[in-house]
Amino acid sequence: MHPDQRAAMVHGLVAVLLWSTVASAFKLSLRQLTPVQLLFYASLVSLLFLATLLAFRGQLLRTLKQPFPVLVRQGLPGLLNPWLYYLVLFKAYDLLPAQIAQPLNYSWSITLTLLAVPLLGEKLHWPQLAAIVISYLGVVIIAMGGESATSGSLSIPGVFLALGSTLIWSLYWLWESRSGRDPVPGLFLNFLVALPFVMATLIFGDGFLPANPAGLWGAFYVGIFEMGLTFVIWMKALQLARNTAAVTSLICFSPFLSLVLIHFLVGEIILPSSYTGLLFIVAGTILLHRDIIRRGAETPP
């Protein structure tokens, strides 16, 4: 294996391991903080981390010296991510067991494919439609299994919020993928523009003071390892990769490892339906992107 590809795989594995912990971190933090409080403090931590990273790279002043209208325009995607996306996602985790919210949120790539039809004019063929049906069958299995295990008390609004988060993330991904800008300064500006909106949501809602200040440690963890550092590590993996498909395929392991951590860290008894439904979602995702994976596998090392 080429040294760059080996380094890319190591970076990818580290990112996947860190992302596997965040569902547990969400659920544990939400025992002490409201969803909006978690969003505010995690966003603040991530903003400071990204500012420090840009300063270390010598990019912070150059990023901030742009005309104010340009700064605002470049930061507008922040209204989707982090503001609206995490507001919806954290509320879903607040209402649902983590083992249900996490796999439902993982179905975002299926939502992205569906959105590409009206927004990008792409066409779906029968193999893609079959993959989408397989994935959403997994969503149904998870929801029905959770409903049965909770004696009918599973939060239906929580399910719709978890699925709604995939719509918001997909819109954000499409917006960013067409911008062609450096991702780290772009993410910094997203958080910079979003923070006043997050603050306003907090001021007119739950207030700044958490019920238990210990929850701030969870917000710090989420801000670094969900929103900041792990994103940078993942981008480095993609930059180093000679076979991008080999790196991106690592992400398939994350939701399964996440379920294991949810069991041991959060204390949830993982239902068979959670594993089964997740298998359907991942299988559908792999089938949906098999042409991309095949082309990546044919790339010379």
PDB file of C-alpha atoms in Angstrom:
ATOM      1  CA  MET A   1       0.000   0.000   0.000  1.00  0.00           C
ATOM      2  CA  HIS A   2       1.285   3.470  -0.887  1.00  0.00           C
ATOM      3  CA  PRO A   3       2.380   5.501   2.196  1.00  0.00           C
ATOM      4  CA  ASP A   4      -0.162   8.236   1.397  1.00  0.00           C
ATOM      5  CA  GLN A   5      -2.969   5.681   1.146  1.00  0.00           C
ATOM      6  CA  ARG A   6      -1.856   4.078   4.410  1.00  0.00           C
ATOM      7  CA  ALA A   7      -1.893   7.489   6.119  1.00  0.00           C
ATOM      8  CA  ALA A   8      -5.309   8.193   4.611  1.00  0.00           C
ATOM      9  CA  MET A   9      -6.686   4.933   6.003  1.00  0.00           C
ATOM     10  CA  VAL A  10      -5.284   5.729   9.466  1.00  0.00           C
ATOM     11  CA  HIS A  11      -6.837   9.206   9.411  1.00  0.00           C
ATOM     12  CA  GLY A  12     -10.110   7.716   8.178  1.00  0.00           C
ATOM     13  CA  LEU A  13     -10.168   5.097  10.935  1.00  0.00           C
ATOM     14  CA  VAL A  14      -9.507   7.732  13.606  1.00  0.00           C
ATOM     15  CA  ALA A  15     -12.349   9.876  12.260  1.00  0.00           C
ATOM     16  CA  VAL A  16     -14.731   6.910  12.143  1.00  0.00           C
ATOM     17  CA  LEU A  17     -13.837   5.893  15.704  1.00  0.00           C
ATOM     18  CA  LEU A  18     -14.453   9.422  16.966  1.00  0.00           C
ATOM     19  CA  TRP A  19     -17.735   9.800  15.082  1.00  0.00           C
ATOM     20  CA  SER A  20     -18.852   6.469  16.535  1.00  0.00           C
ATOM     21  CA  THR A  21     -18.787   8.029  20.005  1.00  0.00           C
ATOM     22  CA  VAL A  22     -20.936  11.071  19.316  1.00  0.00           C
ATOM     23  CA  ALA A  23     -24.377   9.424  19.487  1.00  0.00           C
ATOM     24  CA  SER A  24     -23.554   8.370  23.051  1.00  0.00           C
ATOM     25  CA  ALA A  25     -22.195  11.848  23.762  1.00  0.00           C
ATOM     26  CA  PHE A  26     -25.419  13.427  22.478  1.00  0.00           C
ATOM     27  CA  LYS A  27     -27.598  11.260  24.692  1.00  0.00           C
ATOM     28  CA  LEU A  28     -25.457  11.650  27.817  1.00  0.00           C
ATOM     29  CA  SER A  29     -25.184  15.427  27.344  1.00  0.00           C
ATOM     30  CA  LEU A  30     -28.944  15.774  26.881  1.00  0.00           C
ATOM     31  CA  ARG A  31     -29.445  14.348  30.362  1.00  0.00           C
ATOM     32  CA  GLN A  32     -27.924  17.591  31.677  1.00  0.00           C
ATOM     33  CA  LEU A  33     -28.620  20.144  28.917  1.00  0.00           C
ATOM     34  CA  THR A  34     -31.564  21.045  26.720  1.00  0.00           C
ATOM     35  CA  PRO A  35     -31.093  20.551  22.949  1.00  0.00           C
ATOM     36  CA  VAL A  36     -30.661  24.306  22.405  1.00  0.00           C
ATOM     37  CA  GLN A  37     -28.146  24.629  25.252  1.00  0.00           C
ATOM     38  CA  LEU A  38     -26.140  21.723  23.845  1.00  0.00           C
ATOM     39  CA  LEU A  39     -26.217  23.339  20.406  1.00  0.00           C
ATOM     40  CA  PHE A  40     -25.063  26.718  21.728  1.00  0.00           C
ATOM     41  CA  TYR A  41     -22.163  25.540  23.869  1.00  0.00           C
ATOM     42  CA  ALA A  42     -20.997  22.917  21.347  1.00  0.00           C
ATOM     43  CA  SER A  43     -21.138  25.491  18.527  1.00  0.00           C
ATOM     44  CA  LEU A  44     -19.162  27.973  20.614  1.00  0.00           C
ATOM     45  CA  VAL A  45     -16.478  25.363  21.318  1.00  0.00           C
ATOM     46  CA  SER A  46     -16.306  24.377  17.657  1.00  0.00           C
ATOM     47  CA  LEU A  47     -16.070  28.012  16.542  1.00  0.00           C
ATOM     48  CA  LEU A  48     -13.161  28.646  18.931  1.00  0.00           C
ATOM     49  CA  PHE A  49     -11.440  25.446  17.814  1.00  0.00           C
ATOM     50  CA  LEU A  50     -11.765  26.324  14.123  1.00  0.00           C
ATOM     51  CA  ALA A  51     -10.582  29.897  14.776  1.00  0.00           C
ATOM     52  CA  THR A  52      -7.513  28.546  16.596  1.00  0.00           C
ATOM     53  CA  LEU A  53      -6.791  26.116  13.759  1.00  0.00           C
ATOM     54  CA  LEU A  54      -7.090  28.850  11.128  1.00  0.00           C
ATOM     55  CA  ALA A  55      -4.845  31.147  13.184  1.00  0.00           C
ATOM     56  CA  PHE A  56      -2.257  28.358  13.429  1.00  0.00           C
ATOM     57  CA  ARG A  57      -2.424  27.943   9.641  1.00  0.00           C
ATOM     58  CA  GLY A  58      -2.177  31.690   9.062  1.00  0.00           C
ATOM     59  CA  GLN A  59      -5.642  31.808   7.469  1.00  0.00           C
ATOM     60  CA  LEU A  60      -7.761  33.486  10.155  1.00  0.00           C
ATOM     61  CA  LEU A  61      -7.090  37.141   9.325  1.00  0.00           C
ATOM     62  CA  ARG A  62      -7.338  36.476   5.594  1.00  0.00           C
ATOM     63  CA  THR A  63     -10.703  34.820   6.153  1.00  0.00           C
ATOM     64  CA  LEU A  64     -12.040  37.653   8.315  1.00  0.00           C
ATOM     65  CA  LYS A  65     -10.663  40.488   6.135  1.00  0.00           C
ATOM     66  CA  GLN A  66     -13.207  39.840   3.427  1.00  0.00           C
ATOM     67  CA  PRO A  67     -15.961  42.474   2.975  1.00  0.00           C
ATOM     68  CA  PHE A  68     -18.816  42.015   5.424  1.00  0.00           C
ATOM     69  CA  PRO A  69     -21.421  41.122   2.749  1.00  0.00           C
ATOM     70  CA  VAL A  70     -19.038  38.445   1.437  1.00  0.00           C
ATOM     71  CA  LEU A  71     -18.537  37.038   4.946  1.00  0.00           C
ATOM     72  CA  VAL A  72     -22.278  36.833   5.503  1.00  0.00           C
ATOM     73  CA  ARG A  73     -22.931  35.293   2.098  1.00  0.00           C
ATOM     74  CA  GLN A  74     -20.237  32.652   2.605  1.00  0.00           C
ATOM     75  CA  GLY A  75     -21.558  31.870   6.074  1.00  0.00           C
ATOM     76  CA  LEU A  76     -25.208  31.500   5.040  1.00  0.00           C
ATOM     77  CA  PRO A  77     -24.984  27.683   4.876  1.00  0.00           C
ATOM     78  CA  GLY A  78     -24.535  27.926   8.653  1.00  0.00           C
ATOM     79  CA  LEU A  79     -28.269  28.532   8.923  1.00  0.00           C
ATOM     80  CA  LEU A  80     -28.649  24.912   7.841  1.00  0.00           C
ATOM     81  CA  ASN A  81     -25.547  23.561   9.602  1.00  0.00           C
ATOM     82  CA  PRO A  82     -25.021  23.988  12.511  1.00  0.00           C
ATOM     83  CA  TRP A  83     -28.161  25.947  13.434  1.00  0.00           C
ATOM     84  CA  LEU A  84     -31.178  24.118  12.007  1.00  0.00           C
ATOM     85  CA  TYR A  85     -29.583  20.691  11.521  1.00  0.00           C
ATOM     86  CA  TYR A  86     -28.362  20.221  15.082  1.00  0.00           C
ATOM     87  CA  LEU A  87     -31.440  21.892  16.554  1.00  0.00           C
ATOM     88  CA  VAL A  88     -33.571  19.208  14.899  1.00  0.00           C
ATOM     89  CA  LEU A  89     -31.100  16.360  15.469  1.00  0.00           C
ATOM     90  CA  PHE A  90     -30.587  17.073  19.182  1.00  0.00           C
ATOM     91  CA  LYS A  91     -34.341  17.290  19.724  1.00  0.00           C
ATOM     92  CA  ALA A  92     -34.694  13.908  17.993  1.00  0.00           C
ATOM     93  CA  TYR A  93     -32.089  12.422  20.339  1.00  0.00           C
ATOM     94  CA  ASP A  94     -33.896  14.031  23.267  1.00  0.00           C
ATOM     95  CA  LEU A  95     -37.139  12.273  22.307  1.00  0.00           C
ATOM     96  CA  LEU A  96     -35.810   8.921  21.077  1.00  0.00           C
ATOM     97  CA  PRO A  97     -33.483   6.197  22.328  1.00  0.00           C
ATOM     98  CA  ALA A  98     -30.043   6.782  20.818  1.00  0.00           C
ATOM     99  CA  GLN A  99     -30.158   3.369  19.114  1.00  0.00           C
ATOM    100  CA  ILE A 100     -33.137   4.573  17.069  1.00  0.00           C
ATOM    101  CA  ALA A 101     -32.122   8.183  16.394  1.00  0.00           C
ATOM    102  CA  GLN A 102     -28.628   7.246  15.204  1.00  0.00           C
ATOM    103  CA  PRO A 103     -29.559   4.765  12.422  1.00  0.00           C
ATOM    104  CA  LEU A 104     -32.401   6.994  11.206  1.00  0.00           C
ATOM    105  CA  ASN A 105     -29.987   9.905  10.899  1.00  0.00           C
ATOM    106  CA  TYR A 106     -27.551   7.657   9.021  1.00  0.00           C
ATOM    107  CA  SER A 107     -30.053   7.372   6.146  1.00  0.00           C
ATOM    108  CA  TRP A 108     -29.118  10.891   4.975  1.00  0.00           C
ATOM    109  CA  SER A 109     -27.346   9.638   1.833  1.00  0.00           C
ATOM    110  CA  ILE A 110     -30.636   8.133   0.649  1.00  0.00           C
ATOM    111  CA  THR A 111     -32.368  11.471   1.210  1.00  0.00           C
ATOM    112  CA  LEU A 112     -29.540  13.163  -0.692  1.00  0.00           C
ATOM    113  CA  THR A 113     -30.088  10.873  -3.676  1.00  0.00           C
ATOM    114  CA  LEU A 114     -33.811  11.648  -3.710  1.00  0.00           C
ATOM    115  CA  LEU A 115     -33.184  15.408  -3.480  1.00  0.00           C
ATOM    116  CA  ALA A 116     -30.742  15.259  -6.384  1.00  0.00           C
ATOM    117  CA  VAL A 117     -33.654  14.373  -8.686  1.00  0.00           C
ATOM    118  CA  PRO A 118     -35.608  17.673  -8.419  1.00  0.00           C
ATOM    119  CA  LEU A 119     -32.657  19.909  -7.492  1.00  0.00           C
ATOM    120  CA  LEU A 120     -29.937  18.621  -9.837  1.00  0.00           C
ATOM    121  CA  GLY A 121     -32.051  16.973 -12.512  1.00  0.00           C
ATOM    122  CA  GLU A 122     -30.542  13.538 -11.916  1.00  0.00           C
ATOM    123  CA  LYS A 123     -32.424  10.395 -12.888  1.00  0.00           C
ATOM    124  CA  LEU A 124     -33.059   7.322 -10.790  1.00  0.00           C
ATOM    125  CA  HIS A 125     -32.806   3.883 -12.349  1.00  0.00           C
ATOM    126  CA  TRP A 126     -34.320   0.626 -11.109  1.00  0.00           C
ATOM    127  CA  PRO A 127     -31.214  -0.541  -9.170  1.00  0.00           C
ATOM    128  CA  GLN A 128     -31.131   2.794  -7.331  1.00  0.00           C
ATOM    129  CA  LEU A 129     -34.849   2.643  -6.594  1.00  0.00           C
ATOM    130  CA  ALA A 130     -34.417  -0.873  -5.207  1.00  0.00           C
ATOM    131  CA  ALA A 131     -31.563   0.349  -2.973  1.00  0.00           C
ATOM    132  CA  ILE A 132     -33.738   3.191  -1.675  1.00  0.00           C
ATOM    133  CA  VAL A 133     -36.586   0.786  -0.897  1.00  0.00           C
ATOM    134  CA  ILE A 134     -34.165  -1.504   0.982  1.00  0.00           C
ATOM    135  CA  SER A 135     -32.866   1.405   3.069  1.00  0.00           C
ATOM    136  CA  TYR A 136     -36.297   2.729   3.959  1.00  0.00           C
ATOM    137  CA  LEU A 137     -37.407  -0.785   4.827  1.00  0.00           C
ATOM    138  CA  GLY A 138     -34.646  -0.598   7.439  1.00  0.00           C
ATOM    139  CA  VAL A 139     -36.158   2.657   8.720  1.00  0.00           C
ATOM    140  CA  VAL A 140     -39.545   0.935   9.078  1.00  0.00           C
ATOM    141  CA  ILE A 141     -37.971  -2.044  10.903  1.00  0.00           C
ATOM    142  CA  ILE A 142     -36.240   0.260  13.386  1.00  0.00           C
ATOM    143  CA  ALA A 143     -39.361   2.342  14.016  1.00  0.00           C
ATOM    144  CA  MET A 144     -41.654  -0.674  14.409  1.00  0.00           C
ATOM    145  CA  GLY A 145     -39.159  -2.484  16.640  1.00  0.00           C
ATOM    146  CA  GLY A 146     -38.808   0.588  18.821  1.00  0.00           C
ATOM    147  CA  GLU A 147     -42.585   0.996  19.003  1.00  0.00           C
ATOM    148  CA  SER A 148     -42.984  -2.614  20.119  1.00  0.00           C
ATOM    149  CA  ALA A 149     -40.179  -2.456  22.687  1.00  0.00           C
ATOM    150  CA  THR A 150     -41.503   0.755  24.226  1.00  0.00           C
ATOM    151  CA  SER A 151     -45.092  -0.572  24.431  1.00  0.00           C
ATOM    152  CA  GLY A 152     -46.333   1.968  21.924  1.00  0.00           C
ATOM    153  CA  SER A 153     -44.673   4.955  23.623  1.00  0.00           C
ATOM    154  CA  LEU A 154     -42.045   5.595  20.924  1.00  0.00           C
ATOM    155  CA  SER A 155     -42.047   9.295  20.042  1.00  0.00           C
ATOM    156  CA  ILE A 156     -43.419   9.655  16.514  1.00  0.00           C
ATOM    157  CA  PRO A 157     -42.364  13.347  16.411  1.00  0.00           C
ATOM    158  CA  GLY A 158     -38.875  12.151  17.325  1.00  0.00           C
ATOM    159  CA  VAL A 159     -38.857   9.759  14.359  1.00  0.00           C
ATOM    160  CA  PHE A 160     -39.925  12.534  11.993  1.00  0.00           C
ATOM    161  CA  LEU A 161     -37.317  14.877  13.457  1.00  0.00           C
ATOM    162  CA  ALA A 162     -34.569  12.276  12.965  1.00  0.00           C
ATOM    163  CA  LEU A 163     -35.643  11.773   9.352  1.00  0.00           C
ATOM    164  CA  GLY A 164     -36.056  15.534   8.937  1.00  0.00           C
ATOM    165  CA  SER A 165     -32.449  16.024   9.999  1.00  0.00           C
ATOM    166  CA  THR A 166     -31.402  13.964   6.958  1.00  0.00           C
ATOM    167  CA  LEU A 167     -33.274  16.397   4.721  1.00  0.00           C
ATOM    168  CA  ILE A 168     -31.553  19.418   6.276  1.00  0.00           C
ATOM    169  CA  TRP A 169     -28.114  17.806   6.096  1.00  0.00           C
ATOM    170  CA  SER A 170     -28.650  16.799   2.458  1.00  0.00           C
ATOM    171  CA  LEU A 171     -29.633  20.351   1.501  1.00  0.00           C
ATOM    172  CA  TYR A 172     -26.551  21.640   3.300  1.00  0.00           C
ATOM    173  CA  TRP A 173     -24.323  19.077   1.571  1.00  0.00           C
ATOM    174  CA  LEU A 174     -25.658  20.055  -1.871  1.00  0.00           C
ATOM    175  CA  TRP A 175     -25.141  23.749  -1.084  1.00  0.00           C
ATOM    176  CA  GLU A 176     -21.575  23.236   0.101  1.00  0.00           C
ATOM    177  CA  SER A 177     -20.595  20.789  -2.657  1.00  0.00           C
ATOM    178  CA  ARG A 178     -21.295  23.456  -5.275  1.00  0.00           C
ATOM    179  CA  SER A 179     -19.405  26.236  -3.486  1.00  0.00           C
ATOM    180  CA  GLY A 180     -15.893  25.001  -4.348  1.00  0.00           C
ATOM    181  CA  ARG A 181     -14.365  26.759  -1.331  1.00  0.00           C
ATOM    182  CA  ASP A 182     -11.777  25.654   1.221  1.00  0.00           C
ATOM    183  CA  PRO A 183     -13.853  23.564   3.665  1.00  0.00           C
ATOM    184  CA  VAL A 184     -12.219  24.627   6.957  1.00  0.00           C
ATOM    185  CA  PRO A 185     -12.570  28.435   6.533  1.00  0.00           C
ATOM    186  CA  GLY A 186     -16.028  27.751   5.112  1.00  0.00           C
ATOM    187  CA  LEU A 187     -17.054  25.755   8.171  1.00  0.00           C
ATOM    188  CA  PHE A 188     -15.665  28.487  10.446  1.00  0.00           C
ATOM    189  CA  LEU A 189     -17.799  31.113   8.694  1.00  0.00           C
ATOM    190  CA  ASN A 190     -20.830  28.842   8.951  1.00  0.00           C
ATOM    191  CA  PHE A 191     -20.459  28.704  12.723  1.00  0.00           C
ATOM    192  CA  LEU A 192     -19.714  32.431  12.915  1.00  0.00           C
ATOM    193  CA  VAL A 193     -22.908  33.366  11.069  1.00  0.00           C
ATOM    194  CA  ALA A 194     -25.015  30.727  12.834  1.00  0.00           C
ATOM    195  CA  LEU A 195     -23.985  31.595  16.393  1.00  0.00           C
ATOM    196  CA  PRO A 196     -26.191  34.739  16.727  1.00  0.00           C
ATOM    197  CA  PHE A 197     -29.197  32.696  15.572  1.00  0.00           C
ATOM    198  CA  VAL A 198     -28.355  29.957  18.062  1.00  0.00           C
ATOM    199  CA  MET A 199     -28.045  32.585  20.810  1.00  0.00           C
ATOM    200  CA  ALA A 200     -31.406  34.107  19.891  1.00  0.00           C
ATOM    201  CA  THR A 201     -33.021  30.662  20.001  1.00  0.00           C
ATOM    202  CA  LEU A 202     -31.509  30.119  23.435  1.00  0.00           C
ATOM    203  CA  ILE A 203     -32.456  33.547  24.816  1.00  0.00           C
ATOM    204  CA  PHE A 204     -36.099  33.193  23.785  1.00  0.00           C
ATOM    205  CA  GLY A 205     -36.212  29.567  24.870  1.00  0.00           C
ATOM    206  CA  ASP A 206     -34.306  27.719  27.561  1.00  0.00           C
ATOM    207  CA  GLY A 207     -31.832  30.343  28.765  1.00  0.00           C
ATOM    208  CA  PHE A 208     -28.068  30.001  29.149  1.00  0.00           C
ATOM    209  CA  LEU A 209     -27.861  28.325  32.551  1.00  0.00           C
ATOM    210  CA  PRO A 210     -27.870  24.514  32.356  1.00  0.00           C
ATOM    211  CA  ALA A 211     -29.661  22.442  34.970  1.00  0.00           C
ATOM    212  CA  ASN A 212     -26.344  20.730  35.684  1.00  0.00           C
ATOM    213  CA  PRO A 213     -23.072  22.488  34.735  1.00  0.00           C
ATOM    214  CA  ALA A 214     -21.465  19.051  34.332  1.00  0.00           C
ATOM    215  CA  GLY A 215     -23.288  18.874  31.005  1.00  0.00           C
ATOM    216  CA  LEU A 216     -20.883  21.487  29.648  1.00  0.00           C
ATOM    217  CA  TRP A 217     -18.208  18.785  29.443  1.00  0.00           C
ATOM    218  CA  GLY A 218     -20.469  16.925  27.047  1.00  0.00           C
ATOM    219  CA  ALA A 219     -20.963  20.082  24.980  1.00  0.00           C
ATOM    220  CA  PHE A 220     -17.182  20.513  24.844  1.00  0.00           C
ATOM    221  CA  TYR A 221     -16.787  16.937  23.602  1.00  0.00           C
ATOM    222  CA  VAL A 222     -19.499  17.359  20.958  1.00  0.00           C
ATOM    223  CA  GLY A 223     -18.037  20.676  19.801  1.00  0.00           C
ATOM    224  CA  ILE A 224     -14.591  19.160  19.290  1.00  0.00           C
ATOM    225  CA  PHE A 225     -15.243  15.602  18.172  1.00  0.00           C
ATOM    226  CA  GLU A 226     -18.527  15.951  16.259  1.00  0.00           C
ATOM    227  CA  MET A 227     -18.348  19.444  14.819  1.00  0.00           C
ATOM    228  CA  GLY A 228     -14.657  20.362  14.664  1.00  0.00           C
ATOM    229  CA  LEU A 229     -11.567  18.171  14.950  1.00  0.00           C
ATOM    230  CA  THR A 230     -13.037  15.004  13.450  1.00  0.00           C
ATOM    231  CA  PHE A 231     -14.171  16.913  10.361  1.00  0.00           C
ATOM    232  CA  VAL A 232     -10.602  18.178   9.863  1.00  0.00           C
ATOM    233  CA  ILE A 233      -9.173  14.662  10.293  1.00  0.00           C
ATOM    234  CA  TRP A 234     -11.666  13.284   7.766  1.00  0.00           C
ATOM    235  CA  MET A 235     -10.822  15.986   5.219  1.00  0.00           C
ATOM    236  CA  LYS A 236      -7.128  15.163   5.661  1.00  0.00           C
ATOM    237  CA  ALA A 237      -7.908  11.492   4.988  1.00  0.00           C
ATOM    238  CA  LEU A 238      -9.642  12.397   1.731  1.00  0.00           C
ATOM    239  CA  GLN A 239      -6.780  14.679   0.688  1.00  0.00           C
ATOM    240  CA  LEU A 240      -4.191  11.932   1.260  1.00  0.00           C
ATOM    241  CA  ALA A 241      -6.225   9.151  -0.337  1.00  0.00           C
ATOM    242  CA  ARG A 242      -5.177   7.614  -3.633  1.00  0.00           C
ATOM    243  CA  ASN A 243      -8.257   5.424  -3.482  1.00  0.00           C
ATOM    244  CA  THR A 244     -11.019   7.598  -2.050  1.00  0.00           C
ATOM    245  CA  ALA A 245     -13.591   4.796  -2.125  1.00  0.00           C
ATOM    246  CA  ALA A 246     -11.474   2.684   0.227  1.00  0.00           C
ATOM    247  CA  VAL A 247     -11.476   5.537   2.758  1.00  0.00           C
ATOM    248  CA  THR A 248     -15.146   6.447   2.443  1.00  0.00           C
ATOM    249  CA  SER A 249     -16.150   2.791   2.825  1.00  0.00           C
ATOM    250  CA  LEU A 250     -14.822   2.951   6.396  1.00  0.00           C
ATOM    251  CA  ILE A 251     -17.816   5.083   7.354  1.00  0.00           C
ATOM    252  CA  CYS A 252     -20.041   1.987   7.057  1.00  0.00           C
ATOM    253  CA  PHE A 253     -18.484   0.636  10.264  1.00  0.00           C
ATOM    254  CA  SER A 254     -19.347   3.729  12.288  1.00  0.00           C
ATOM    255  CA  PRO A 255     -23.076   3.121  12.970  1.00  0.00           C
ATOM    256  CA  PHE A 256     -22.499  -0.470  14.123  1.00  0.00           C
ATOM    257  CA  LEU A 257     -19.689   0.534  16.470  1.00  0.00           C
ATOM    258  CA  SER A 258     -21.902   3.373  17.641  1.00  0.00           C
ATOM    259  CA  LEU A 259     -24.604   0.893  18.704  1.00  0.00           C
ATOM    260  CA  VAL A 260     -22.046  -1.039  20.767  1.00  0.00           C
ATOM    261  CA  LEU A 261     -20.945   2.163  22.500  1.00  0.00           C
ATOM    262  CA  ILE A 262     -24.560   3.198  23.088  1.00  0.00           C
ATOM    263  CA  HIS A 263     -25.064  -0.069  24.949  1.00  0.00           C
ATOM    264  CA  PHE A 264     -21.995   0.271  27.161  1.00  0.00           C
ATOM    265  CA  LEU A 265     -21.918   4.053  27.674  1.00  0.00           C
ATOM    266  CA  VAL A 266     -25.599   5.030  27.655  1.00  0.00           C
ATOM    267  CA  GLY A 267     -26.895   1.744  29.054  1.00  0.00           C
ATOM    268  CA  GLU A 268     -29.494   1.012  26.390  1.00  0.00           C
ATOM    269  CA  ILE A 269     -30.308  -2.621  25.652  1.00  0.00           C
ATOM    270  CA  ILE A 270     -29.840  -2.795  21.885  1.00  0.00           C
ATOM    271  CA  LEU A 271     -32.877  -4.291  20.181  1.00  0.00           C
ATOM    272  CA  PRO A 272     -32.487  -6.876  17.395  1.00  0.00           C
ATOM    273  CA  SER A 273     -34.582  -4.556  15.229  1.00  0.00           C
ATOM    274  CA  SER A 274     -31.961  -1.809  15.603  1.00  0.00           C
ATOM    275  CA  TYR A 275     -29.207  -4.023  14.207  1.00  0.00           C
ATOM    276  CA  THR A 276     -31.474  -5.497  11.520  1.00  0.00           C
ATOM    277  CA  GLY A 277     -32.806  -2.135  10.395  1.00  0.00           C
ATOM    278  CA  LEU A 278     -29.315  -0.658  10.320  1.00  0.00           C
ATOM    279  CA  LEU A 279     -28.125  -3.569   8.166  1.00  0.00           C
ATOM    280  CA  PHE A 280     -30.862  -2.754   5.650  1.00  0.00           C
ATOM    281  CA  ILE A 281     -29.957   0.952   5.661  1.00  0.00           C
ATOM    282  CA  VAL A 282     -26.238   0.281   5.171  1.00  0.00           C
ATOM    283  CA  ALA A 283     -26.893  -2.386   2.524  1.00  0.00           C
ATOM    284  CA  GLY A 284     -29.108   0.015   0.595  1.00  0.00           C
ATOM    285  CA  THR A 285     -26.493   2.752   0.865  1.00  0.00           C
ATOM    286  CA  ILE A 286     -23.753   0.458  -0.457  1.00  0.00           C
ATOM    287  CA  LEU A 287     -25.964  -0.699  -3.339  1.00  0.00           C
ATOM    288  CA  LEU A 288     -26.864   2.892  -4.130  1.00  0.00           C
ATOM    289  CA  HIS A 289     -23.213   3.900  -4.434  1.00  0.00           C
ATOM    290  CA  ARG A 290     -21.780   0.663  -5.807  1.00  0.00           C
ATOM    291  CA  ASP A 291     -20.725   2.256  -9.109  1.00  0.00           C
ATOM    292  CA  ILE A 292     -18.701   4.867  -7.233  1.00  0.00           C
ATOM    293  CA  ILE A 293     -17.162   2.165  -5.036  1.00  0.00           C
ATOM    294  CA  ARG A 294     -16.330   0.052  -8.096  1.00  0.00           C
ATOM    295  CA  ARG A 295     -14.671   2.979  -9.864  1.00  0.00           C
ATOM    296  CA  GLY A 296     -12.683   3.773  -6.725  1.00  0.00           C
ATOM    297  CA  ALA A 297     -11.569   0.158  -6.399  1.00  0.00           C
ATOM    298  CA  GLU A 298     -10.275   0.282  -9.966  1.00  0.00           C
ATOM    299  CA  THR A 299      -8.150   3.344  -9.208  1.00  0.00           C
ATOM    300  CA  PRO A 300      -4.450   2.365  -9.243  1.00  0.00           C
ATOM    301  CA  PRO A 301      -2.810   2.493  -5.784  1.00  0.00           C
TER     302      PRO A 301
END
